[in-house]
JSON list of C-alpha atoms in Angstrom, two decimals:
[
{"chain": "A", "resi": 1, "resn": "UNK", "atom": "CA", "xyz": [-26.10, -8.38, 8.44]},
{"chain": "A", "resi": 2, "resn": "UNK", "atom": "CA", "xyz": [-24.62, -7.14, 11.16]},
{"chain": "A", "resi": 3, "resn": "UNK", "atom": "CA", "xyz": [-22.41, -4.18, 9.68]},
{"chain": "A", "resi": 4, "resn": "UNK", "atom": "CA", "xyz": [-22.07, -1.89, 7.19]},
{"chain": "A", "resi": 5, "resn": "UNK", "atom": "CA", "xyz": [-19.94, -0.61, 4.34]},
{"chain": "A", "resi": 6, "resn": "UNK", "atom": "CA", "xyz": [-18.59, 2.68, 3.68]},
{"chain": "A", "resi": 7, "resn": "UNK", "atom": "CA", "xyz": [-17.48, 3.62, 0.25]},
{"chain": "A", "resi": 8, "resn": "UNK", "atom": "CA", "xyz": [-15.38, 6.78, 0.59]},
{"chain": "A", "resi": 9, "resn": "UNK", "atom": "CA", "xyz": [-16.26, 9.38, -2.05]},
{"chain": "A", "resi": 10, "resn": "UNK", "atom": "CA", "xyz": [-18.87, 6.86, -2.80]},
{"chain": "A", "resi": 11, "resn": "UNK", "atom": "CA", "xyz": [-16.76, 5.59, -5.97]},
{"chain": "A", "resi": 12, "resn": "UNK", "atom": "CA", "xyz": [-15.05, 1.79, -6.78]},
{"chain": "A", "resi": 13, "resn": "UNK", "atom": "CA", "xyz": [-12.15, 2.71, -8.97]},
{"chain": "A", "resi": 14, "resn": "UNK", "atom": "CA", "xyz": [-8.98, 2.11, -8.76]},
{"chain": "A", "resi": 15, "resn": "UNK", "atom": "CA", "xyz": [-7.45, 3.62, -5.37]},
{"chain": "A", "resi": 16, "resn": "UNK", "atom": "CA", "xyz": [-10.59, 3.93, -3.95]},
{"chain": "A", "resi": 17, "resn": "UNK", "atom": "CA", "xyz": [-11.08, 2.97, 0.37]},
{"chain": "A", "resi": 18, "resn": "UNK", "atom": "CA", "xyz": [-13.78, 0.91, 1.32]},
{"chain": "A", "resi": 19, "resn": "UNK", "atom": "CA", "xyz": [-14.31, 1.24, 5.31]},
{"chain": "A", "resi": 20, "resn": "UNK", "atom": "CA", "xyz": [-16.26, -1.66, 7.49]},
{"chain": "A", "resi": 21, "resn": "UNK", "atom": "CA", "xyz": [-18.17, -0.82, 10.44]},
{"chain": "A", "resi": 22, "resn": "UNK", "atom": "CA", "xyz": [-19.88, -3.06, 13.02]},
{"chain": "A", "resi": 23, "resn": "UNK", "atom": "CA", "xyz": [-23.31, -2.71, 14.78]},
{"chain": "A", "resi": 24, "resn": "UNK", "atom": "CA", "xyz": [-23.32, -2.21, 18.21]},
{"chain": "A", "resi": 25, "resn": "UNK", "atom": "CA", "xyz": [-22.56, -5.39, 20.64]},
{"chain": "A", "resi": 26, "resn": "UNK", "atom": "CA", "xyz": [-20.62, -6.41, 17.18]},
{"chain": "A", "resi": 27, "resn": "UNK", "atom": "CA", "xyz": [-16.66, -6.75, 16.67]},
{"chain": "A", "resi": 28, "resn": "UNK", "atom": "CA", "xyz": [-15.12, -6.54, 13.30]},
{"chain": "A", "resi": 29, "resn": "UNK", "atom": "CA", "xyz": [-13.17, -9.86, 13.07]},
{"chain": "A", "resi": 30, "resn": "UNK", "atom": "CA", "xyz": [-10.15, -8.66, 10.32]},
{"chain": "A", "resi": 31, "resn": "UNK", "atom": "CA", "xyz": [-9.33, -5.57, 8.91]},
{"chain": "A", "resi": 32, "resn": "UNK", "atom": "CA", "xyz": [-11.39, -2.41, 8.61]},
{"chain": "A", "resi": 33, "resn": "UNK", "atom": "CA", "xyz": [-10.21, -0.92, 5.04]},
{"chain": "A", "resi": 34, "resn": "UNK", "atom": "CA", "xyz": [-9.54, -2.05, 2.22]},
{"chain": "A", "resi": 35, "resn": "UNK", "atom": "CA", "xyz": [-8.16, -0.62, -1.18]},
{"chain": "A", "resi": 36, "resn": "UNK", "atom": "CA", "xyz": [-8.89, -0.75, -4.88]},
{"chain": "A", "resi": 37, "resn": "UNK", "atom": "CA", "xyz": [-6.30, -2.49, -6.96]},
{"chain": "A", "resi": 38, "resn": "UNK", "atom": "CA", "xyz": [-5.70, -1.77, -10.91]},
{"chain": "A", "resi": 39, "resn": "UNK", "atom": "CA", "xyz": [-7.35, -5.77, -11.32]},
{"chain": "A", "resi": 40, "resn": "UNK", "atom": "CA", "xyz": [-10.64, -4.89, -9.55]},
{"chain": "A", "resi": 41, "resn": "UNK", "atom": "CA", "xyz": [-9.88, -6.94, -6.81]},
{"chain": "A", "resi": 42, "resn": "UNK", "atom": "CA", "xyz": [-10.38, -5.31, -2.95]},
{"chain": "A", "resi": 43, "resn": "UNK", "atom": "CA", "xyz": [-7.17, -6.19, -1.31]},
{"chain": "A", "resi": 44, "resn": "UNK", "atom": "CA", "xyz": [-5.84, -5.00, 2.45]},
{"chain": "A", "resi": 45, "resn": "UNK", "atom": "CA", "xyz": [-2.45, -2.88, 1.81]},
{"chain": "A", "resi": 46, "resn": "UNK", "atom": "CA", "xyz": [-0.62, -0.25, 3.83]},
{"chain": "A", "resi": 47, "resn": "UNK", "atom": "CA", "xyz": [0.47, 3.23, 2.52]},
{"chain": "A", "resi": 48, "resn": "UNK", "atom": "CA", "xyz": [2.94, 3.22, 4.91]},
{"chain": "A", "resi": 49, "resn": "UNK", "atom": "CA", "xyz": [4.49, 0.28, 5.65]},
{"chain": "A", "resi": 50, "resn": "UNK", "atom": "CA", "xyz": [7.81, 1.88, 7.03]},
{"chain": "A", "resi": 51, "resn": "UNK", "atom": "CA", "xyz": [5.40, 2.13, 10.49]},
{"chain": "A", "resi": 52, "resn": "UNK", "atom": "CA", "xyz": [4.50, -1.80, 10.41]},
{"chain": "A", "resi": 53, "resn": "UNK", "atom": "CA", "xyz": [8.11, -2.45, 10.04]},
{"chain": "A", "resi": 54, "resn": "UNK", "atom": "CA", "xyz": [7.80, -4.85, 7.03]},
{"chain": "A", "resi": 55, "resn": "UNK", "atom": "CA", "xyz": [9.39, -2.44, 4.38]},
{"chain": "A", "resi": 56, "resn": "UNK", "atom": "CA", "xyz": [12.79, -2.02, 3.82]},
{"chain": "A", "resi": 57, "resn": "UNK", "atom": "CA", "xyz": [14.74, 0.07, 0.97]},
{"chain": "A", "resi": 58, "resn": "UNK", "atom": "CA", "xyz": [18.43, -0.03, 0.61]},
{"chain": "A", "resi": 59, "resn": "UNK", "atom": "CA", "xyz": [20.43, 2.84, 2.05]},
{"chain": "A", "resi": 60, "resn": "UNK", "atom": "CA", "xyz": [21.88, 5.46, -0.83]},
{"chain": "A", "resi": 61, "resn": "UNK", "atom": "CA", "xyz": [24.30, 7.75, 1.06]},
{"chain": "A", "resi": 62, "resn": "UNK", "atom": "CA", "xyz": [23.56, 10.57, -1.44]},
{"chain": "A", "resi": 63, "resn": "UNK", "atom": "CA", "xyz": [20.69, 11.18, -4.51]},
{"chain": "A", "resi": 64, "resn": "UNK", "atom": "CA", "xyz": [23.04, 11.43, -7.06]},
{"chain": "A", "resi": 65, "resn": "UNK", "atom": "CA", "xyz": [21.89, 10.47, -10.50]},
{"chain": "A", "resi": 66, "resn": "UNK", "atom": "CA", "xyz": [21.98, 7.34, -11.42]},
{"chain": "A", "resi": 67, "resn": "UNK", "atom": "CA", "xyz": [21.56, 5.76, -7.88]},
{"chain": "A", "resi": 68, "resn": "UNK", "atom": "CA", "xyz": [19.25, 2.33, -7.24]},
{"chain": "A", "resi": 69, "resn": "UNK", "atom": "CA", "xyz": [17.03, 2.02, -4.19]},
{"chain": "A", "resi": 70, "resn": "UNK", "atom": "CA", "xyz": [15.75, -1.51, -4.32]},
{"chain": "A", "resi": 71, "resn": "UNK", "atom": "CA", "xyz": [12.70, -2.06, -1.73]},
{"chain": "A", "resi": 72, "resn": "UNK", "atom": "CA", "xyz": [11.99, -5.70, -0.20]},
{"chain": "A", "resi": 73, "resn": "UNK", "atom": "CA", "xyz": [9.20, -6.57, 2.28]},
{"chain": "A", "resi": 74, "resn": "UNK", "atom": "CA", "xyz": [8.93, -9.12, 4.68]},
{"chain": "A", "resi": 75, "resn": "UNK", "atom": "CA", "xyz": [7.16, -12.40, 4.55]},
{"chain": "A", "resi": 76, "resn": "UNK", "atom": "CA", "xyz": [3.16, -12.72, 4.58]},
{"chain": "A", "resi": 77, "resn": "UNK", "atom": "CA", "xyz": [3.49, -9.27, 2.03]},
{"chain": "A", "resi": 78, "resn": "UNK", "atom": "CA", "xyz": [3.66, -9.26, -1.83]},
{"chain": "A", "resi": 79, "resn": "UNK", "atom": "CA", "xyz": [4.74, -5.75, -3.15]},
{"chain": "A", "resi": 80, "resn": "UNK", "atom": "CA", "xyz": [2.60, -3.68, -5.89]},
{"chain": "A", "resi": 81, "resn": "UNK", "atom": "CA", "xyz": [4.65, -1.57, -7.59]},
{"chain": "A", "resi": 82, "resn": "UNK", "atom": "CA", "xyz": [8.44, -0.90, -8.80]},
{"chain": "A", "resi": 83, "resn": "UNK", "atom": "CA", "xyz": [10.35, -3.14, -6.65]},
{"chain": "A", "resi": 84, "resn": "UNK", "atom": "CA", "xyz": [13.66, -0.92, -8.37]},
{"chain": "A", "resi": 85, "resn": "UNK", "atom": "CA", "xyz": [13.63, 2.77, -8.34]},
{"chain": "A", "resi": 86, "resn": "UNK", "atom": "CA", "xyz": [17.13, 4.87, -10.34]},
{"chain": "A", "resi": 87, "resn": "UNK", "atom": "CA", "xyz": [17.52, 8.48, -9.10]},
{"chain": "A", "resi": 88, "resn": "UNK", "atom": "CA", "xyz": [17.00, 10.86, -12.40]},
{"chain": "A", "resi": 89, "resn": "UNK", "atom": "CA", "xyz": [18.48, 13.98, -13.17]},
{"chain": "A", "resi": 90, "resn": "UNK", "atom": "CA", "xyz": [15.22, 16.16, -12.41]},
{"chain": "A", "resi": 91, "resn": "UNK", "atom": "CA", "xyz": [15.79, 15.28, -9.00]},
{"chain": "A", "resi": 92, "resn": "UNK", "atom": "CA", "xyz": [13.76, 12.62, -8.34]},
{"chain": "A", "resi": 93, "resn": "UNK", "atom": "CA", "xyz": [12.97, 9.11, -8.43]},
{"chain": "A", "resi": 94, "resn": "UNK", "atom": "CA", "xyz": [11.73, 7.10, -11.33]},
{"chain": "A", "resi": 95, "resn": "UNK", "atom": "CA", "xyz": [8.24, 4.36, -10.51]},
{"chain": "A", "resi": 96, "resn": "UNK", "atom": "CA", "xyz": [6.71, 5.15, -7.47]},
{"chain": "A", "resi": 97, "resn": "UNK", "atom": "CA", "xyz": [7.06, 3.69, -3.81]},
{"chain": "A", "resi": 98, "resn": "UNK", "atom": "CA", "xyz": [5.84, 0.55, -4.18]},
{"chain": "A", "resi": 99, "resn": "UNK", "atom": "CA", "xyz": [2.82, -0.54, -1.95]},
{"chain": "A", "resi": 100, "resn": "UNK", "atom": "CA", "xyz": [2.54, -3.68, 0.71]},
{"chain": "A", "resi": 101, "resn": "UNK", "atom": "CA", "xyz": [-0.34, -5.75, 0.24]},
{"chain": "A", "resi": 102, "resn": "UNK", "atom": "CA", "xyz": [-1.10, -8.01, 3.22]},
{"chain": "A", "resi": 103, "resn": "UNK", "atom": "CA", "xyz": [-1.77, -12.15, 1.70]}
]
């Protein structure tokens, strides 16, 4: 082995980051974290995906109640998470930003 795993707050539920690391005269050949998901699998996804340019959420001029953001993401990306959000009279929006996981 020619690496190492970090578990942050040494834990494997569901959120949780797992961080590779290489020995020296090594190169990690993929992606250095990975996240938890509510099946147990360890999948690669981005928190926010507005900065890889792959997420996109319709325009709503104004929060007004009752308004629908939908969110889409580009190809080589499946979304986790409510792909519809409807802006609710508390003031904010129902679901939660949906996540990008990388395929």
């Amino acid at each position: 082995l020619n690496g190492a795993v970090d578990y942050a707050n040494d834990t494997t539920h569901l959120g949780s980051e797992i961080t590779y690391s290489c020995t020296k005269n090594y190169r990690l050949n993929g992606f250095l974290r990975r996240y938890c998901l509510d099946n147990g699998q360890w999948k690669i996804w981005y928190r926010d995906p507005e900065k890889i340019g792959v997420y996109r959420k319709t325009q709503v001029s104004t929060d007004s109640v009752g308004d629908v953001a939908h969110y889409s993401c580009s190809c080589g990306f499946y979304m986790e998470g409510n792909e519809t959000r409807i802006y609710l009279q508390n003031g904010s929006w129902s679901g939660t930003t949906p996540l990008l996981v990388f395929i």
